[in-house]
Short mmCIF file of C-alpha atoms in Angstrom, two decimals:
data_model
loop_
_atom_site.label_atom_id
_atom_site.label_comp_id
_atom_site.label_asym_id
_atom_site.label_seq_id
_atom_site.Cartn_x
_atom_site.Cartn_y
_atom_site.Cartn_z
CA UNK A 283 -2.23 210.44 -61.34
CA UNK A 284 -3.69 213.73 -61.11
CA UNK A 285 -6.21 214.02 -58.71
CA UNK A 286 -8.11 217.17 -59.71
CA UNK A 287 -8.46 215.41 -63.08
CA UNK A 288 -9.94 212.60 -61.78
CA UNK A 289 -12.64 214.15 -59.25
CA UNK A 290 -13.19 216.35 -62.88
CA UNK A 291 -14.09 213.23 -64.32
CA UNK A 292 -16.41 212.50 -61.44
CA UNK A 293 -18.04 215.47 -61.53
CA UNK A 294 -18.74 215.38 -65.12
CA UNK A 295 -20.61 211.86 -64.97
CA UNK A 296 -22.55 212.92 -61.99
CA UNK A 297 -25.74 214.32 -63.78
CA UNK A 298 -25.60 210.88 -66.19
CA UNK A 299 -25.81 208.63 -63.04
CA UNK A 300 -29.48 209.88 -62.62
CA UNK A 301 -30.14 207.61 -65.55
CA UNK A 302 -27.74 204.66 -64.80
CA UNK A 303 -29.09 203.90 -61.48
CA UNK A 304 -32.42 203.38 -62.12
CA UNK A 305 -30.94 200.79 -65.36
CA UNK A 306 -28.86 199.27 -62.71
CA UNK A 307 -31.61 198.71 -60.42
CA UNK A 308 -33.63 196.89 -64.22
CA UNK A 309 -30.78 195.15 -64.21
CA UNK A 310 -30.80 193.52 -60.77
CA UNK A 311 -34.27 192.88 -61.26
CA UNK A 312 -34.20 191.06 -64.34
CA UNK A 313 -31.14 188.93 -62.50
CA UNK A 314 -33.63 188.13 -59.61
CA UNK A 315 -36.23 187.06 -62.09
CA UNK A 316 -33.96 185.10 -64.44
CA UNK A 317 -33.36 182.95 -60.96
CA UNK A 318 -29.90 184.37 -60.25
CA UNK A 319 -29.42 184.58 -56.33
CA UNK A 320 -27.31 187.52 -55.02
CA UNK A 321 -23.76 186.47 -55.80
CA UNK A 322 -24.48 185.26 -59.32
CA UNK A 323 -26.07 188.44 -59.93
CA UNK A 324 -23.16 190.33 -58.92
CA UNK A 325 -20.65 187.63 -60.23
CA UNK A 326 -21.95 188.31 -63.44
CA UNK A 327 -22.42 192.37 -63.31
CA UNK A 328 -18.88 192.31 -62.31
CA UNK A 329 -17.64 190.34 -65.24
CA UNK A 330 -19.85 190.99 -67.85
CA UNK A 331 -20.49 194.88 -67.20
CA UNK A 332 -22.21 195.76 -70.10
CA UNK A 333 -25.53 197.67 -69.93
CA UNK A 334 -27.96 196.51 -72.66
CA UNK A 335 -26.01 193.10 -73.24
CA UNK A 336 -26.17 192.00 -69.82
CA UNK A 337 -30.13 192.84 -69.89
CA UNK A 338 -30.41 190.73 -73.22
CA UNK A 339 -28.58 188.22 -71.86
CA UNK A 340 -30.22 187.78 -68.44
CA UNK A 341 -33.72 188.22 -70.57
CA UNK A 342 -32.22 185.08 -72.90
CA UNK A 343 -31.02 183.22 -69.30
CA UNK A 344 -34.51 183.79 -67.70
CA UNK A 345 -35.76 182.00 -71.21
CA UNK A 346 -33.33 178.87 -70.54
CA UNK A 347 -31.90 179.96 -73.98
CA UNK A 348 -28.56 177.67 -74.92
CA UNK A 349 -25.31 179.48 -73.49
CA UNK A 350 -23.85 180.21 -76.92
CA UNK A 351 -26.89 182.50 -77.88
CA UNK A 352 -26.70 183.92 -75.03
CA UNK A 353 -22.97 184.85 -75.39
CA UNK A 354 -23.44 185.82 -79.18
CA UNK A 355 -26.37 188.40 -78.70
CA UNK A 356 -24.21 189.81 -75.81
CA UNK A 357 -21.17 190.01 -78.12
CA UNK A 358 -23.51 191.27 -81.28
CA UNK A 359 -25.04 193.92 -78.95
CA UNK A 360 -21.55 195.31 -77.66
CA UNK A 361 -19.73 195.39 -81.19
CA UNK A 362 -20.28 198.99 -80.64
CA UNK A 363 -17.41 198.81 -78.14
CA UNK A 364 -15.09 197.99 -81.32
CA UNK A 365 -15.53 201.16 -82.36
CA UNK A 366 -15.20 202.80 -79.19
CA UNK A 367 -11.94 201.24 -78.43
CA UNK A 368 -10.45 202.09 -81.81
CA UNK A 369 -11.24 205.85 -81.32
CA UNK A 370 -9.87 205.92 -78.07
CA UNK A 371 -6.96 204.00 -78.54
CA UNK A 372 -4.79 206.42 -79.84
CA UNK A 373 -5.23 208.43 -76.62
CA UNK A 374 -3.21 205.64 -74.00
CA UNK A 375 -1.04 204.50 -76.72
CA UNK A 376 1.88 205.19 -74.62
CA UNK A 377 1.31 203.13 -71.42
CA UNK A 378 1.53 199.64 -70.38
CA UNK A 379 -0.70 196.85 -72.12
CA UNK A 380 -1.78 195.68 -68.39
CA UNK A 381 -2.82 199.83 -67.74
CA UNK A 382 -4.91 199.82 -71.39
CA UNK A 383 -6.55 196.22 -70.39
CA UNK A 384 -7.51 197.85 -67.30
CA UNK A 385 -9.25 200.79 -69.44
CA UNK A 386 -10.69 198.65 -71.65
CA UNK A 387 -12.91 196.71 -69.03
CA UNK A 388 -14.06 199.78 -67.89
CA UNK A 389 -15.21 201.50 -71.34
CA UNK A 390 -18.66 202.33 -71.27
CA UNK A 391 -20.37 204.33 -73.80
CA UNK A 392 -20.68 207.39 -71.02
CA UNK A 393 -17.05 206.76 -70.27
CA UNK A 394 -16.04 206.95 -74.23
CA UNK A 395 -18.05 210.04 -75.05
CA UNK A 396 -16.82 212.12 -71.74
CA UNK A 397 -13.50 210.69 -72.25
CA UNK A 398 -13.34 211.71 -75.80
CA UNK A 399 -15.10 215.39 -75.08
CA UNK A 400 -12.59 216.25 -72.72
CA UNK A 401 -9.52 215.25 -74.46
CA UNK A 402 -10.32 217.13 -77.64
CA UNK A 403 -10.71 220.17 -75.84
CA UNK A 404 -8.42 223.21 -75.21
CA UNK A 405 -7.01 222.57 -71.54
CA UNK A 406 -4.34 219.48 -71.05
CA UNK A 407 -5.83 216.69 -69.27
CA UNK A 408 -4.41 213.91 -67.32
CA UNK A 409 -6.22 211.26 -69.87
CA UNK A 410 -6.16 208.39 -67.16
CA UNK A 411 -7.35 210.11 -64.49
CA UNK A 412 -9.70 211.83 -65.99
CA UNK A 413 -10.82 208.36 -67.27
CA UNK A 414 -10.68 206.68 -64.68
CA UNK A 415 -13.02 209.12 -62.34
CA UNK A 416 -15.74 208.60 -64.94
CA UNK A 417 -15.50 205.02 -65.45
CA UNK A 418 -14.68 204.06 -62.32
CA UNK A 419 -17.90 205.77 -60.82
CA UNK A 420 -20.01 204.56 -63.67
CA UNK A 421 -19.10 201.37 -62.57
CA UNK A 422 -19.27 201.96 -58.43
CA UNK A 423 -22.87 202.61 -59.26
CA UNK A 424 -23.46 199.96 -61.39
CA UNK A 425 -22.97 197.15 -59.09
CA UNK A 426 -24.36 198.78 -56.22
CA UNK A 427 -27.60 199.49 -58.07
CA UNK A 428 -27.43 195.89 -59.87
CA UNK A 429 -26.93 194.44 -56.01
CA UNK A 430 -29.90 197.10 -54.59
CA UNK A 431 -32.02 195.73 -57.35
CA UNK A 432 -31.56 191.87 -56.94
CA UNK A 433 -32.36 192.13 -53.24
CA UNK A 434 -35.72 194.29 -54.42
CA UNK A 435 -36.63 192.04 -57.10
CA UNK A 436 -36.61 189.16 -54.94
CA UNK A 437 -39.01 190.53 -52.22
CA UNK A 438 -41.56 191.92 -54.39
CA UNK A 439 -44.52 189.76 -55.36
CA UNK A 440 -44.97 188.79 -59.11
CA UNK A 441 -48.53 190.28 -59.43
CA UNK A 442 -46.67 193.75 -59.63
CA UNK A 443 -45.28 192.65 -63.09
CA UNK A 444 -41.60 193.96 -63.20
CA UNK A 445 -40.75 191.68 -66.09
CA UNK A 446 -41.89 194.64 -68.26
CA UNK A 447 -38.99 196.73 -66.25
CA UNK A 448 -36.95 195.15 -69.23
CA UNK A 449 -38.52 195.89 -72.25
CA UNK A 450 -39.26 199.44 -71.11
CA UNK A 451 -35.63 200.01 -70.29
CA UNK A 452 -35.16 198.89 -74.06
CA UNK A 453 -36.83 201.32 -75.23
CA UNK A 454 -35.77 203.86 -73.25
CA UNK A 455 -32.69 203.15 -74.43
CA UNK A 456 -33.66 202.79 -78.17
CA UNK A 457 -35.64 205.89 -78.45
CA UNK A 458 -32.76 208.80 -77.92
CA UNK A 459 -30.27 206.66 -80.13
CA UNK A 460 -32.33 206.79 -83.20
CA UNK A 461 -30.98 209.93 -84.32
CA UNK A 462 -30.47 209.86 -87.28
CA UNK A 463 -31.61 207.61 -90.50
CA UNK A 464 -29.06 204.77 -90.47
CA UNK A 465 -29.93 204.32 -86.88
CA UNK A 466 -33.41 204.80 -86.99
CA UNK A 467 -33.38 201.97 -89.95
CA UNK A 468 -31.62 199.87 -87.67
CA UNK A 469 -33.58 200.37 -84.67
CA UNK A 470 -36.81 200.03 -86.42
CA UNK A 471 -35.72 196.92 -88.62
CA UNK A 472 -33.53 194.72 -85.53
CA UNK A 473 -37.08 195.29 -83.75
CA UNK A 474 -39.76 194.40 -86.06
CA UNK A 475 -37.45 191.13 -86.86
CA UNK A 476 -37.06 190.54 -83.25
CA UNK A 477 -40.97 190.92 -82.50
CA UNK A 478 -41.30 188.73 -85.55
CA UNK A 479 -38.99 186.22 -84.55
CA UNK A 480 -39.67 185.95 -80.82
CA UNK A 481 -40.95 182.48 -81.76
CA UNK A 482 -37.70 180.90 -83.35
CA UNK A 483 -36.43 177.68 -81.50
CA UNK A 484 -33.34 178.71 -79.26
CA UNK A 485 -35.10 181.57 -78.48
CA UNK A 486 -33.04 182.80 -81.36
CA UNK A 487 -35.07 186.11 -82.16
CA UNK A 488 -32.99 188.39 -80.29
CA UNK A 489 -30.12 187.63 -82.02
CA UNK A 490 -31.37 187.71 -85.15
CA UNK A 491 -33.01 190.70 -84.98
CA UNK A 492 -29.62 192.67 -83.74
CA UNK A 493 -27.84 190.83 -86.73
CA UNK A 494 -30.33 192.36 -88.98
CA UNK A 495 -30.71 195.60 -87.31
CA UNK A 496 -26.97 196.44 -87.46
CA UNK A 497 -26.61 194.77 -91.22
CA UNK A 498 -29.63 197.57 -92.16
CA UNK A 499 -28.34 200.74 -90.21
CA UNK A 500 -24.81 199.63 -91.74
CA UNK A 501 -26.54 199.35 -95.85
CA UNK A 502 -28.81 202.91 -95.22
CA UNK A 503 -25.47 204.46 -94.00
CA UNK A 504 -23.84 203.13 -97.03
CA UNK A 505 -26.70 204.05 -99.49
CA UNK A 506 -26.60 207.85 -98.21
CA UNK A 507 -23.04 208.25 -98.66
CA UNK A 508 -23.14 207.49 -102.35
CA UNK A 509 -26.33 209.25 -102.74
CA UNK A 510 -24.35 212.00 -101.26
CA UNK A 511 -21.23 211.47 -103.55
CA UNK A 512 -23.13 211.25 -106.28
CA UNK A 513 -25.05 214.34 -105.98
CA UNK A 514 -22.13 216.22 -105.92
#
């Protein structure tokens, strides 16, 4: 493995860990409050690590929601990764399955657009390391901050009112995605149904609203393309 490409790697996902510690830290919080002690909080980081579906998920845990919505938001929420993993594919298509299962667990959506950025470009690149020193720091951070944040959401009182941590993180995340119309249809539909529908037994509304979010981005991105076709 080259070892200039992978401190590369590290280097370039520096400046983004500014913004995934602080979502770490959410993250731990929202474990503490959903009554996870220390190791299940870190069991689960470890296993799951997956951003916005382990938030959802601990939200849905924290609402004693049944364990198959919780796994199906989670999985609806990271289809994404589908995508990711398609694109990226083509790049470790030579090595061993165990060496692309490896990758896999660690693709993040930082990891995937680096990854990609830096393959594409003019200079050779060892595509593993280079990988590897952005996921594998994305995910260093990740559990420390989850850990750092379930010891700090269990010694600080409730009055202070970090269950909105969550929702804010949400949006934060939400906001700078909506780029475009397709996603700006989807985030503005999977939310309104998800507001609507935060009253469905099961505690069924986040679910529904992602199905419905995704199902609208997908038919607006469809609609443009034959407007598009058909103007020309």
């Amino acid at each position: 493995m080259n070892r200039a490409d992978f401190r590369r790697g590290v280097r370039d996902v520096a400046p983004l860990l500014l913004g995934v510690a602080p979502f770490g830290l959410v993250a731990g919080i929202a474990a503490a409050n959903a009554g996870l002690d220390l190791t299940q909080a870190v069991g689960m980081s470890v296993i799951v690590f997956a951003g916005a579906s382990q938030l959802a998920a601990l939200d849905l845990i924290g609402r004693d929601a049944p364990l198959s919505v919780v796994v199906l938001t989670a999985v609806v929420i990271n289809l994404r990764m589908l995508m990711y993993s398609a694109s990226i594919a083509p790049h470790f298509r030579t090595f061993a399955a165990r060496v692309k299962a490896g990758l896999a667990y660690l693709l993040t959506d930082q990891a995937y657009a680096l990854s990609i950025a830096s393959y594409r470009g003019e200079r050779s690149v060892d595509r593993v390391a280079y990988y590897l020193g952005v996921a594998v720091t994305l995910w260093t951070v990740w559990q420390l901050t989850t850990a750092a944040g379930v010891l700090l959401g269990t010694g600080v009182p409730d009055a202070w009112g970090l269950e909105f941590a969550v929702p804010l993180v949400f949006l934060a995340l939400l906001v700078p995605a909506m780029e475009d119309g397709p996603t700006t249809v989807a985030g503005l539909v999977g939310g309104t149904v998800a507001v609507v529908g935060a009253g469905l037994p099961l505690n069924l509304g986040l679910l529904v609203g992602a199905s419905v979010g995704i199902a609208a981005g997908v038919r607006s991105e469809r609609s443009m393309e034959v407007n598009a076709t058909d103007g020309h």
